[in-house]
Coordinates of C-alpha atoms in Angstrom, one line a residue:
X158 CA 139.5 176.8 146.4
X159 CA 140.6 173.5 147.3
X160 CA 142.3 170.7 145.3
X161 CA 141.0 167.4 144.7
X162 CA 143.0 164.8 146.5
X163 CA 145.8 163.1 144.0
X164 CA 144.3 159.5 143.3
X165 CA 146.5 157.2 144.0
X166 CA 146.7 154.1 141.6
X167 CA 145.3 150.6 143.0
X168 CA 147.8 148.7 144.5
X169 CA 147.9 145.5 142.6
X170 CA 147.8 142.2 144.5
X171 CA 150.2 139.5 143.2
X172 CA 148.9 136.3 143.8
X173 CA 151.2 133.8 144.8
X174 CA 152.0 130.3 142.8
X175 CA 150.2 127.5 144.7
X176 CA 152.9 124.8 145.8
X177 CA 151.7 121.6 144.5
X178 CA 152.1 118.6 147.1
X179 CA 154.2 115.5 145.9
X180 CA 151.9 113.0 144.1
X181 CA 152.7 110.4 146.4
X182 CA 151.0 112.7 149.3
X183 CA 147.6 112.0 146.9
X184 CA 148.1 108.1 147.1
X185 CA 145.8 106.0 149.5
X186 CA 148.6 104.3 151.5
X187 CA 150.1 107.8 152.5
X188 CA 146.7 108.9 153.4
X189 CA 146.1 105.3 155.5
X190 CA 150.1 106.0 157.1
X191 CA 149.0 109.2 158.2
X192 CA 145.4 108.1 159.7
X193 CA 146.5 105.1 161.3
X194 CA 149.6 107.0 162.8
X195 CA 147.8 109.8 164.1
X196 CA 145.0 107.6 165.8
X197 CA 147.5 105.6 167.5
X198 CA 149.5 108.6 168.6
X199 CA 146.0 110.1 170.1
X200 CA 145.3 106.8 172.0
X201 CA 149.1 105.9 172.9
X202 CA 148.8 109.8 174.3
X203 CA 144.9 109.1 176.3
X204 CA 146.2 106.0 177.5
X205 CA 149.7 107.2 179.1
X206 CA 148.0 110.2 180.2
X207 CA 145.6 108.2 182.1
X208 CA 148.2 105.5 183.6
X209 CA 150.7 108.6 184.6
X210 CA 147.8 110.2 186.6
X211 CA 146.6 107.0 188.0
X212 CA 149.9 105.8 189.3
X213 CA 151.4 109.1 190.4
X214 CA 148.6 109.7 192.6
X215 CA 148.6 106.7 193.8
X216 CA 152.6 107.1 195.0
X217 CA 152.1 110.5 195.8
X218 CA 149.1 109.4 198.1
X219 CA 151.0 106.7 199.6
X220 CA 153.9 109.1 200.4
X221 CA 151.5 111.6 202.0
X222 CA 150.0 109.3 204.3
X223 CA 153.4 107.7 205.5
X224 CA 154.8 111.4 205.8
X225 CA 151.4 112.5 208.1
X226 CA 151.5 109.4 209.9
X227 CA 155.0 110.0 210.8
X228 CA 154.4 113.9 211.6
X229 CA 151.3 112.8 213.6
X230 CA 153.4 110.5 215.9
X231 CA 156.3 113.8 216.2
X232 CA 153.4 115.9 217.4
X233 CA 152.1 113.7 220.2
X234 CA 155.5 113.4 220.9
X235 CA 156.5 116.9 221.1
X236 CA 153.3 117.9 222.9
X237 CA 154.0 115.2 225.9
X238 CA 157.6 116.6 226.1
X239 CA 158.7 113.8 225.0
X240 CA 162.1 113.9 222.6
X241 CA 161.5 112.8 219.0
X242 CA 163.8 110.7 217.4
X243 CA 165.9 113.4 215.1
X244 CA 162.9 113.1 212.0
X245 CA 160.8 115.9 213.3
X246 CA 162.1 119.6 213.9
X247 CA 160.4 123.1 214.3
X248 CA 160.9 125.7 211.7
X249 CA 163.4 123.3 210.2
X250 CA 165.7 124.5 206.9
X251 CA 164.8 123.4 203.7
X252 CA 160.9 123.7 204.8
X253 CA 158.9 125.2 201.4
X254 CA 157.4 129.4 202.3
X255 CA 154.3 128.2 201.3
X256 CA 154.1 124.9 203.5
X257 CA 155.2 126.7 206.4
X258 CA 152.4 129.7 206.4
X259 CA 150.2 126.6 206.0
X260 CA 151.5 125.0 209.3
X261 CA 151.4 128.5 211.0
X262 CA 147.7 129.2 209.5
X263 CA 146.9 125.7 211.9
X264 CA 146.7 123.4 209.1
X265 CA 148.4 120.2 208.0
X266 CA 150.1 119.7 205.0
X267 CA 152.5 117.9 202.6
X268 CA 154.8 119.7 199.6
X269 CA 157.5 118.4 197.6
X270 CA 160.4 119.9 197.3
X271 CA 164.2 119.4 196.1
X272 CA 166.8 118.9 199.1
X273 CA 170.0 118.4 198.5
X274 CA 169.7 117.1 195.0
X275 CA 167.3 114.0 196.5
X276 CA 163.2 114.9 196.2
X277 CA 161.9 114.9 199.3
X278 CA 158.7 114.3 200.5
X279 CA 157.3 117.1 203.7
X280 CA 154.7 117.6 206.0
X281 CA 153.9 120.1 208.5
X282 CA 151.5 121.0 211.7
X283 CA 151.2 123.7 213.7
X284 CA 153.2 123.6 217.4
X285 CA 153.3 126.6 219.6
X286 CA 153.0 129.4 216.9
X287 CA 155.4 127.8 214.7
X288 CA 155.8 125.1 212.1
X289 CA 156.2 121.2 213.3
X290 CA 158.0 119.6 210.5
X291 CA 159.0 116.0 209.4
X292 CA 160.5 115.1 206.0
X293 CA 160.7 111.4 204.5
X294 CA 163.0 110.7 201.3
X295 CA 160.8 110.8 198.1
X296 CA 163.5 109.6 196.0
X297 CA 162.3 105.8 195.0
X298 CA 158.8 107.3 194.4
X299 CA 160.0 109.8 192.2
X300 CA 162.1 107.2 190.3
X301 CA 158.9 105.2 190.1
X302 CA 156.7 107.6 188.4
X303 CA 160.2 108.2 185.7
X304 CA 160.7 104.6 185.0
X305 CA 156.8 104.5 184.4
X306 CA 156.2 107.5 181.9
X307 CA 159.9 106.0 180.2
X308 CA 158.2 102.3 180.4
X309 CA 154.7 104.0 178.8
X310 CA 156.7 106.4 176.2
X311 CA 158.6 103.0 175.0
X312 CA 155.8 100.8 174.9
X313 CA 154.0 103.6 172.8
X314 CA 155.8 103.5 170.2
X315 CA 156.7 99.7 169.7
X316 CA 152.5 99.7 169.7
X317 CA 153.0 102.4 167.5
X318 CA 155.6 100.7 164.7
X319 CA 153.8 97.3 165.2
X320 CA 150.5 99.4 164.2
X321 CA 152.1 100.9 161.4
X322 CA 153.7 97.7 159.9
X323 CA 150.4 95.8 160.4
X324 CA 148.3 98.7 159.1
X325 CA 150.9 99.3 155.9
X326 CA 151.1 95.9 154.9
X327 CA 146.9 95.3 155.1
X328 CA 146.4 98.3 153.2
X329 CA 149.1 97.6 150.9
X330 CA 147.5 94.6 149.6
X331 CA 144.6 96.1 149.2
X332 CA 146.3 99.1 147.1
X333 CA 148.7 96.8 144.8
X334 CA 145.1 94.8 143.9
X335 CA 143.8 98.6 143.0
X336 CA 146.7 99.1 141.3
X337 CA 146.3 95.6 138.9
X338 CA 142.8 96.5 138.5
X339 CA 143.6 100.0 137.0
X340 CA 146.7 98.5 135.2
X341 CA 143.9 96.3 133.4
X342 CA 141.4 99.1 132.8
X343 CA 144.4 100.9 130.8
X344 CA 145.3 98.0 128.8
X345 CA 141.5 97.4 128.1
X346 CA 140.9 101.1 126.9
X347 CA 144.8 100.7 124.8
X348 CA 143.2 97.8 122.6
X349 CA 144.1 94.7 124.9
X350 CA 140.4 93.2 125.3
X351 CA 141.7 90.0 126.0
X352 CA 143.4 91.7 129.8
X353 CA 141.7 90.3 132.8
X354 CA 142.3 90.9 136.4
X355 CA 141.1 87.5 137.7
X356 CA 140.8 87.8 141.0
X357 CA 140.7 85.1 142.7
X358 CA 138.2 86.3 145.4
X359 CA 135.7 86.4 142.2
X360 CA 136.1 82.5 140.8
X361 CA 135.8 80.9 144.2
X362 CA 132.2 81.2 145.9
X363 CA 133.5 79.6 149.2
X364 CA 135.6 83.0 149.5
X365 CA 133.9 85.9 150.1
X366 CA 134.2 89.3 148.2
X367 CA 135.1 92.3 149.4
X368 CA 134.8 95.9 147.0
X369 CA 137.9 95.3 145.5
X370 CA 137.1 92.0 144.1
X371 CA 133.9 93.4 143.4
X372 CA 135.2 96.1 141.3
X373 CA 137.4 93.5 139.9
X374 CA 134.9 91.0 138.8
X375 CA 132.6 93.8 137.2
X376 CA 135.7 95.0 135.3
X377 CA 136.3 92.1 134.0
X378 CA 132.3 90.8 132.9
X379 CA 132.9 94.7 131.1
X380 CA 135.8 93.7 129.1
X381 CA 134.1 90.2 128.4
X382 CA 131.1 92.1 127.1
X383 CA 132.8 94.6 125.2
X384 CA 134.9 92.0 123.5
X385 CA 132.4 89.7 122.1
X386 CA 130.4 92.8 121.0
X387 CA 133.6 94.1 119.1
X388 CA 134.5 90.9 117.9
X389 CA 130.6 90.5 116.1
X390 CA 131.2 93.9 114.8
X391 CA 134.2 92.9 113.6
X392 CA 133.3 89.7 112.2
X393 CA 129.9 91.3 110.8
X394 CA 131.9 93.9 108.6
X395 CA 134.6 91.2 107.6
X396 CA 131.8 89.1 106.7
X397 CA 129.8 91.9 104.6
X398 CA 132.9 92.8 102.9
X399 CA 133.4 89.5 101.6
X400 CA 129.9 89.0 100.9
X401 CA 129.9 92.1 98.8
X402 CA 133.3 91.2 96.6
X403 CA 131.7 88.3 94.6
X404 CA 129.0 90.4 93.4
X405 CA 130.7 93.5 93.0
X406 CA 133.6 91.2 90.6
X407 CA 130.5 90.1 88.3
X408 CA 128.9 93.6 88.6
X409 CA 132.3 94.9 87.3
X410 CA 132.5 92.4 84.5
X411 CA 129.1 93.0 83.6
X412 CA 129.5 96.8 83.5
X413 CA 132.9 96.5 81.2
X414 CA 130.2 94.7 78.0
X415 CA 127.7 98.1 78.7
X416 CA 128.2 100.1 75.3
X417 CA 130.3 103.3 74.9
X418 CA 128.4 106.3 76.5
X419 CA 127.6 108.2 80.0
X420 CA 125.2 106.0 81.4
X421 CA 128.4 103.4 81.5
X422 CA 130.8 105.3 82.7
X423 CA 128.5 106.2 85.8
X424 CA 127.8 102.5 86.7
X425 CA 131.7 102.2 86.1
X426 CA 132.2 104.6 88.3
X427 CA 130.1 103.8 90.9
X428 CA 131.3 99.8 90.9
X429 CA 134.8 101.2 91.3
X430 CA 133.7 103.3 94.4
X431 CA 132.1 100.1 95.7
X432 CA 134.7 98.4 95.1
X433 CA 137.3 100.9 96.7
X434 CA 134.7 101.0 100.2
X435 CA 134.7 96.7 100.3
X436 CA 138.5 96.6 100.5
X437 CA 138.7 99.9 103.0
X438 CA 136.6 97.6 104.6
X439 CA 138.1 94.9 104.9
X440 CA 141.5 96.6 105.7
X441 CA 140.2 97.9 108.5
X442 CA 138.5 94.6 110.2
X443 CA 141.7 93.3 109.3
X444 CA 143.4 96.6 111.6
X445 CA 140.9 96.0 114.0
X446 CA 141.8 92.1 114.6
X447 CA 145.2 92.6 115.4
X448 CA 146.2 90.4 112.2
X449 CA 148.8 92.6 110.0
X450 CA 152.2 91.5 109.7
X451 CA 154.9 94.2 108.4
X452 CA 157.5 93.1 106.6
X453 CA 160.5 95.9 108.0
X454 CA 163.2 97.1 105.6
X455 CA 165.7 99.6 105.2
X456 CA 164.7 102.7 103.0
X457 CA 165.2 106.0 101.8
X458 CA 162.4 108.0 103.0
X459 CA 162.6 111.2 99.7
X460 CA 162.3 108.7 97.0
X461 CA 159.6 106.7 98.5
X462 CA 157.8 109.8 99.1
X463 CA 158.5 111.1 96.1
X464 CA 157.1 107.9 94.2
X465 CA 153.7 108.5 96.4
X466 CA 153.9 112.1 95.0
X467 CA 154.1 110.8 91.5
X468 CA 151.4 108.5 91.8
X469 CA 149.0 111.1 92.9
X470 CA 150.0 113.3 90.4
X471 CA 149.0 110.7 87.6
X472 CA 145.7 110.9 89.1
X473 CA 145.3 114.8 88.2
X474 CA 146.5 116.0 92.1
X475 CA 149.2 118.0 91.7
X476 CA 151.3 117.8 95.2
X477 CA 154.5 119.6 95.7
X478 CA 157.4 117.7 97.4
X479 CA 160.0 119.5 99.6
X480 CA 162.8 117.3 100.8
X481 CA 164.5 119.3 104.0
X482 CA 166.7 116.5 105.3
X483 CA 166.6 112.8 103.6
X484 CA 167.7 109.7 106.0
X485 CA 166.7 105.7 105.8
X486 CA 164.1 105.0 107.9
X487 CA 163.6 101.2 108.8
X488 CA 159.0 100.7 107.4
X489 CA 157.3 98.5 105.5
X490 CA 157.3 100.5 101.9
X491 CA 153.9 99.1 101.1
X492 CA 152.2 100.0 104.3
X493 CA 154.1 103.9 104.4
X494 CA 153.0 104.5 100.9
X495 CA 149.3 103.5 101.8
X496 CA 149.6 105.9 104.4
X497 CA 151.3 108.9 102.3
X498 CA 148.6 108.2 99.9
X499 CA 145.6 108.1 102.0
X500 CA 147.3 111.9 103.6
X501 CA 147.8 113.1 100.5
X502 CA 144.5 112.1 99.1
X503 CA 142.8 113.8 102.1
X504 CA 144.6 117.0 101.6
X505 CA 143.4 117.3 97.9
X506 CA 139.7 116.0 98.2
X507 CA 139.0 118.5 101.6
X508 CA 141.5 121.0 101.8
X509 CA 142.7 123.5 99.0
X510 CA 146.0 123.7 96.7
X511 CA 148.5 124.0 97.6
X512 CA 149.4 120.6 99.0
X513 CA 153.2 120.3 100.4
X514 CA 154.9 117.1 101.3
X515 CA 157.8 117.6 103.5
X516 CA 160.6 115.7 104.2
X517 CA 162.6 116.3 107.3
X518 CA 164.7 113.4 108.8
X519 CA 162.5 110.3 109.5
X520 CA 159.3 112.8 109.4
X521 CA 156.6 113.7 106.3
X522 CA 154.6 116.7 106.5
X523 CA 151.6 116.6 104.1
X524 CA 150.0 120.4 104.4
X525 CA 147.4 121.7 102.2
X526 CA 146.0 125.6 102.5
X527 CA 142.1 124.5 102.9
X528 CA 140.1 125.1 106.0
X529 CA 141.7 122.9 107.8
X530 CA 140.8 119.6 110.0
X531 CA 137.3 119.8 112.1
X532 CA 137.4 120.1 116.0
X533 CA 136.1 117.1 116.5
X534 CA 138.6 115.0 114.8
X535 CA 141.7 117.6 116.2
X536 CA 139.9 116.2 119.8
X537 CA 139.0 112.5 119.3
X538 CA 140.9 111.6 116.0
X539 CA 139.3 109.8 112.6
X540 CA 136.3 108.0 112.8
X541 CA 134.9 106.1 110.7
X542 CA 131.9 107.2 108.5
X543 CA 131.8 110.6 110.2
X544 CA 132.5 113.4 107.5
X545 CA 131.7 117.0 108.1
X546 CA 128.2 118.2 106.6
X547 CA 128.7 118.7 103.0
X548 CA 131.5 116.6 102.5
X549 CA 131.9 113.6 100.4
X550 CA 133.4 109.8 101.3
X551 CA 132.6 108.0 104.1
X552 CA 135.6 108.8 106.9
X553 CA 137.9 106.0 105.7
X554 CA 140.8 107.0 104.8
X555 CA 142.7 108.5 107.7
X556 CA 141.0 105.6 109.7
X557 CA 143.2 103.7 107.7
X558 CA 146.5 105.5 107.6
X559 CA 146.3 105.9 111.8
X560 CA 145.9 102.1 111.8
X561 CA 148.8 101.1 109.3
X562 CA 151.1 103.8 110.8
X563 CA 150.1 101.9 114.3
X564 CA 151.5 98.9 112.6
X565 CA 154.5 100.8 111.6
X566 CA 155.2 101.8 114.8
X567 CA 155.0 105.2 113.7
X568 CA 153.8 108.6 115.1
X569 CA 150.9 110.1 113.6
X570 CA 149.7 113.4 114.7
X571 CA 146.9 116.0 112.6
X572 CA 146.5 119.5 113.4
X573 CA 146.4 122.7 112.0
X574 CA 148.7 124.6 110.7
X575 CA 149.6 128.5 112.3
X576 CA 148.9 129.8 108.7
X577 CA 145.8 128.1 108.0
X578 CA 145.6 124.5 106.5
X579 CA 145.4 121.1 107.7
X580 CA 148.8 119.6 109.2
X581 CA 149.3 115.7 108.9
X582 CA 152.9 114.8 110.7
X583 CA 154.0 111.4 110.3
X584 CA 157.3 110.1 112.0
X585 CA 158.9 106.9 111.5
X586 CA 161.5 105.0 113.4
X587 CA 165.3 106.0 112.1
X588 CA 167.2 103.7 110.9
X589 CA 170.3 103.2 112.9
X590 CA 173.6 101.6 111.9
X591 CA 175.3 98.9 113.5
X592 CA 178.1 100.8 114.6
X593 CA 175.8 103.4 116.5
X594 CA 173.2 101.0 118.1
X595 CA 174.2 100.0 121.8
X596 CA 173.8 96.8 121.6
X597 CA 175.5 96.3 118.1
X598 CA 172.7 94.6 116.6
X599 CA 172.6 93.8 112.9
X600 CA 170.1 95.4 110.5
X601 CA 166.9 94.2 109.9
X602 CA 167.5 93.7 105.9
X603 CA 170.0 95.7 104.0
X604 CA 168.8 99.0 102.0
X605 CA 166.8 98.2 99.3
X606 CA 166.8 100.2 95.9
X607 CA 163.8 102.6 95.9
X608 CA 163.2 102.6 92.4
X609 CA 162.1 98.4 92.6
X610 CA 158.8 98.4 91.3
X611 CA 155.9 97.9 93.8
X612 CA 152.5 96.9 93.8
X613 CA 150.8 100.7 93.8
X614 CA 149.5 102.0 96.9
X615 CA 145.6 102.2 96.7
X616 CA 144.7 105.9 98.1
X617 CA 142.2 106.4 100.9
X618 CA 138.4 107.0 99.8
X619 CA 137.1 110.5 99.3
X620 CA 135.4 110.9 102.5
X621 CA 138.7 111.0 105.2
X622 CA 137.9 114.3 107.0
X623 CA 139.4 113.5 110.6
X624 CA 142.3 115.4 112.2
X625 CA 144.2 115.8 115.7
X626 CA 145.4 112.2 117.1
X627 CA 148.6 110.1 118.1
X628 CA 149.0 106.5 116.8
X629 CA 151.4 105.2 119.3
X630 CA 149.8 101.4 119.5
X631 CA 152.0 99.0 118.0
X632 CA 151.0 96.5 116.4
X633 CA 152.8 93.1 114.9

């Protein structure tokens, strides 16, 4: 009976962490450096190749022929008996194994060989059996074909640097234009339509355009384009807004004389949710246009949020407020409590009790335990007039609050909560005394008292339902 083999257990390949290359390796100049050095290297290598072999045949050949002219003139003088003059010898010392079987197989030839230290230059014959030498000095030949591959290596790479310099300096202007057009591009997609590259290449027809000006002037006819369309879009809902508060004022008038009873307190109702939409709408052209102002001073963040609190609570939302940490915080209290109210007022009309306000240093927490924010909004942010199927409003309110905590200078950031809920974060700048700011710069405004009556913050409409997003884009 035989056993089965023990399996063995598979062998489990680790796959090793990919080393990432520098991001400078990835930018367009490196890459030119690198083509432009190795195609001159290849043709500063062809080229000295080709001179080294032209010229050292061309010694070498000269050599030969003075060394065989020489040993020619030794033979006829050794066959007539004659005595030669000391420069020819048979079976001299020094002659190279392999020239001398050459002379003693009958044949001519030249080698050189080192004698002495000094290259020398021989040739040999046949005479009697043996080998009929003569040797010639090869030194200033050799030192020829050294100061020439010296001469070509040099020349290289000057040809080389002057390439390089020429080559970085052509493409670097070439990248720093790429570089302001993209700069441009990024201010354009931050907000600031009124960025142009203006290229210079593009204004002047007597100047030709290469791509880059052509990318250029096409970025710039895009932001043109997109600006005026924006600015009619805004100007159309600024416009409609107004439009619709005149008759909305007389509508409101007219629907306070209606008599006691349920058919007026639906058109009452339904003015003040006009109402409320005209003057989201009009904040928000007002956002869009770049024309808020904040007025900065130096708060406590609990009580202000604890006033917000209040306020909602008068309107039958019951919103629990949990102070971790208090600190002043330098806003404007108007525009903060807008955006605490618009949160909260989100919380209640889409998520589900309860709804917690935290306070932790210069941040507020508003948390509800409902379903939580959509994906779409967790991805992209608010937008306006979206709301989930089902829901009610019309996508205003957290519009709203990203675009005053933008003027803030706060953070704003949605997203849901580990435990379930939808998580609003909002973080404001600290306040910092004089004594611990670098520069020992005075406040903006000394603290004010909290508890100074305000004009109350009017709450987002019903229909904010947008989550994930940072509002990092000052505005003044």
């Amino acid at each position: 009976m035989t056993r089965p083999a023990p399996v063995r257990p598979a062998r489990r390949w680790r796959r090793l962490p990919r080393l990432r290359r520098p991001a400078w390796t990835a930018t367009l100049t490196w890459k030119a450096a690198v083509f432009i050095t190795v195609m001159c290297c290849a043709l500063a290598a062809l080229l000295g190749a080709l001179v080294h072999v032209s010229v050292t045949r061309q010694t070498v050949d000269q050599a030969r022929e003075n060394a065989l002219s020489k040993l020619e003139a030794v033979t006829d003088a050794y066959e007539a008996g004659e005595s030669a003059d000391g420069s020819g010898a048979v079976d001299p010392p020094g002659l190279p194994p392999g020239l001398r079987e050459l002379a003693l197989s009958g044949q001519r030839g030249t080698m050189v060989s080192d004698v002495g230290g000094r290259p020398t230059m021989w040739a040999a014959g046949p005479a009697d059996g043996r080998a009929l030498a003569v040797r010639i000095d090869y030194t200033l030949s050799a030192q020829t074909i050294s100061g020439l591959d010296r001469a070509i290596v040099g020349s290289s790479a000057l040809a080389i640097g002057a390439t390089l310099l020429a080559g970085a300096f052509s493409v670097t202007r070439v990248t720093r234009r790429l570089h302001l057009t993209a700069q441009v591009a990024r201010r354009i997609s931050a907000g600031d339509l009124d960025a142009r590259v203006n290229d210079p290449r593009t204004g002047d027809p007597s100047r030709g355009e290469d791509e880059v000006a052509a990318v250029s002037g096409a970025l710039d006819t895009m932001a043109a384009t997109l600006q005026g369309k924006l600015l009619s879009e805004q100007r159309f809902t600024a416009d409609v807004a107004h439009e619709l508060r005149t008759p909305l004022t007389g509508l409101s008038a007219a629907a306070e004389l209606l008599p006691p009873g349920r058919p007026a307190e639906l058109v009452r109702d339904r003015v003040r949710r006009m109402r409320a939409l005209t003057e989201d709408l009009l904040e928000i052209s007002r956002l869009d246009a770049g024309r808020e102002t904040v007025d900065l001073d130096v708060h406590e963040l609990a009580p202000l949020a604890e006033r917000v609190v209040r306020m909602a609570g008068t309107s039958g939302s019951e919103t629990d407020l949990t102070v971790v940490r208090d600190t002043r915080v330098e806003t404007d209290k108007r525009r903060l409590e807008r955006v605490l109210g618009n949160l909260i007022s989100n919380a209640h009309k889409h998520g589900a009790r309860p709804v917690v306000v935290s306070v932790d240093g210069p941040a507020v927490s508003v948390r509800d335990h409902g379903p939580g924010y959509p994906r779409y909004l967790l991805e992209h942010g608010p937008q306006r007039f979206r709301t989930e199927s089902g829901g009610t409003g019309h996508g205003l309110g957290l519009t709203i609050a990203v675009g005053q905590a933008a003027v803030l200078g706060a953070e704003l950031e949605f997203a849901n909560a580990p435990g379930g809920g939808a998580l609003a974060r909002l973080t404001l700048p600290e306040y910092a005394p004089p004594a611990d700011r670098p520069d020992g710069a005075a406040p903006a405004a000394p603290p004010s008292d909290p508890g100074t009556p305000t004009a109350p913050a009017t709450h987002g409409d019903e229909g904010t339902d947008m989550p994930h997003t940072r509002s990092t884009d000052k505005r003044t």
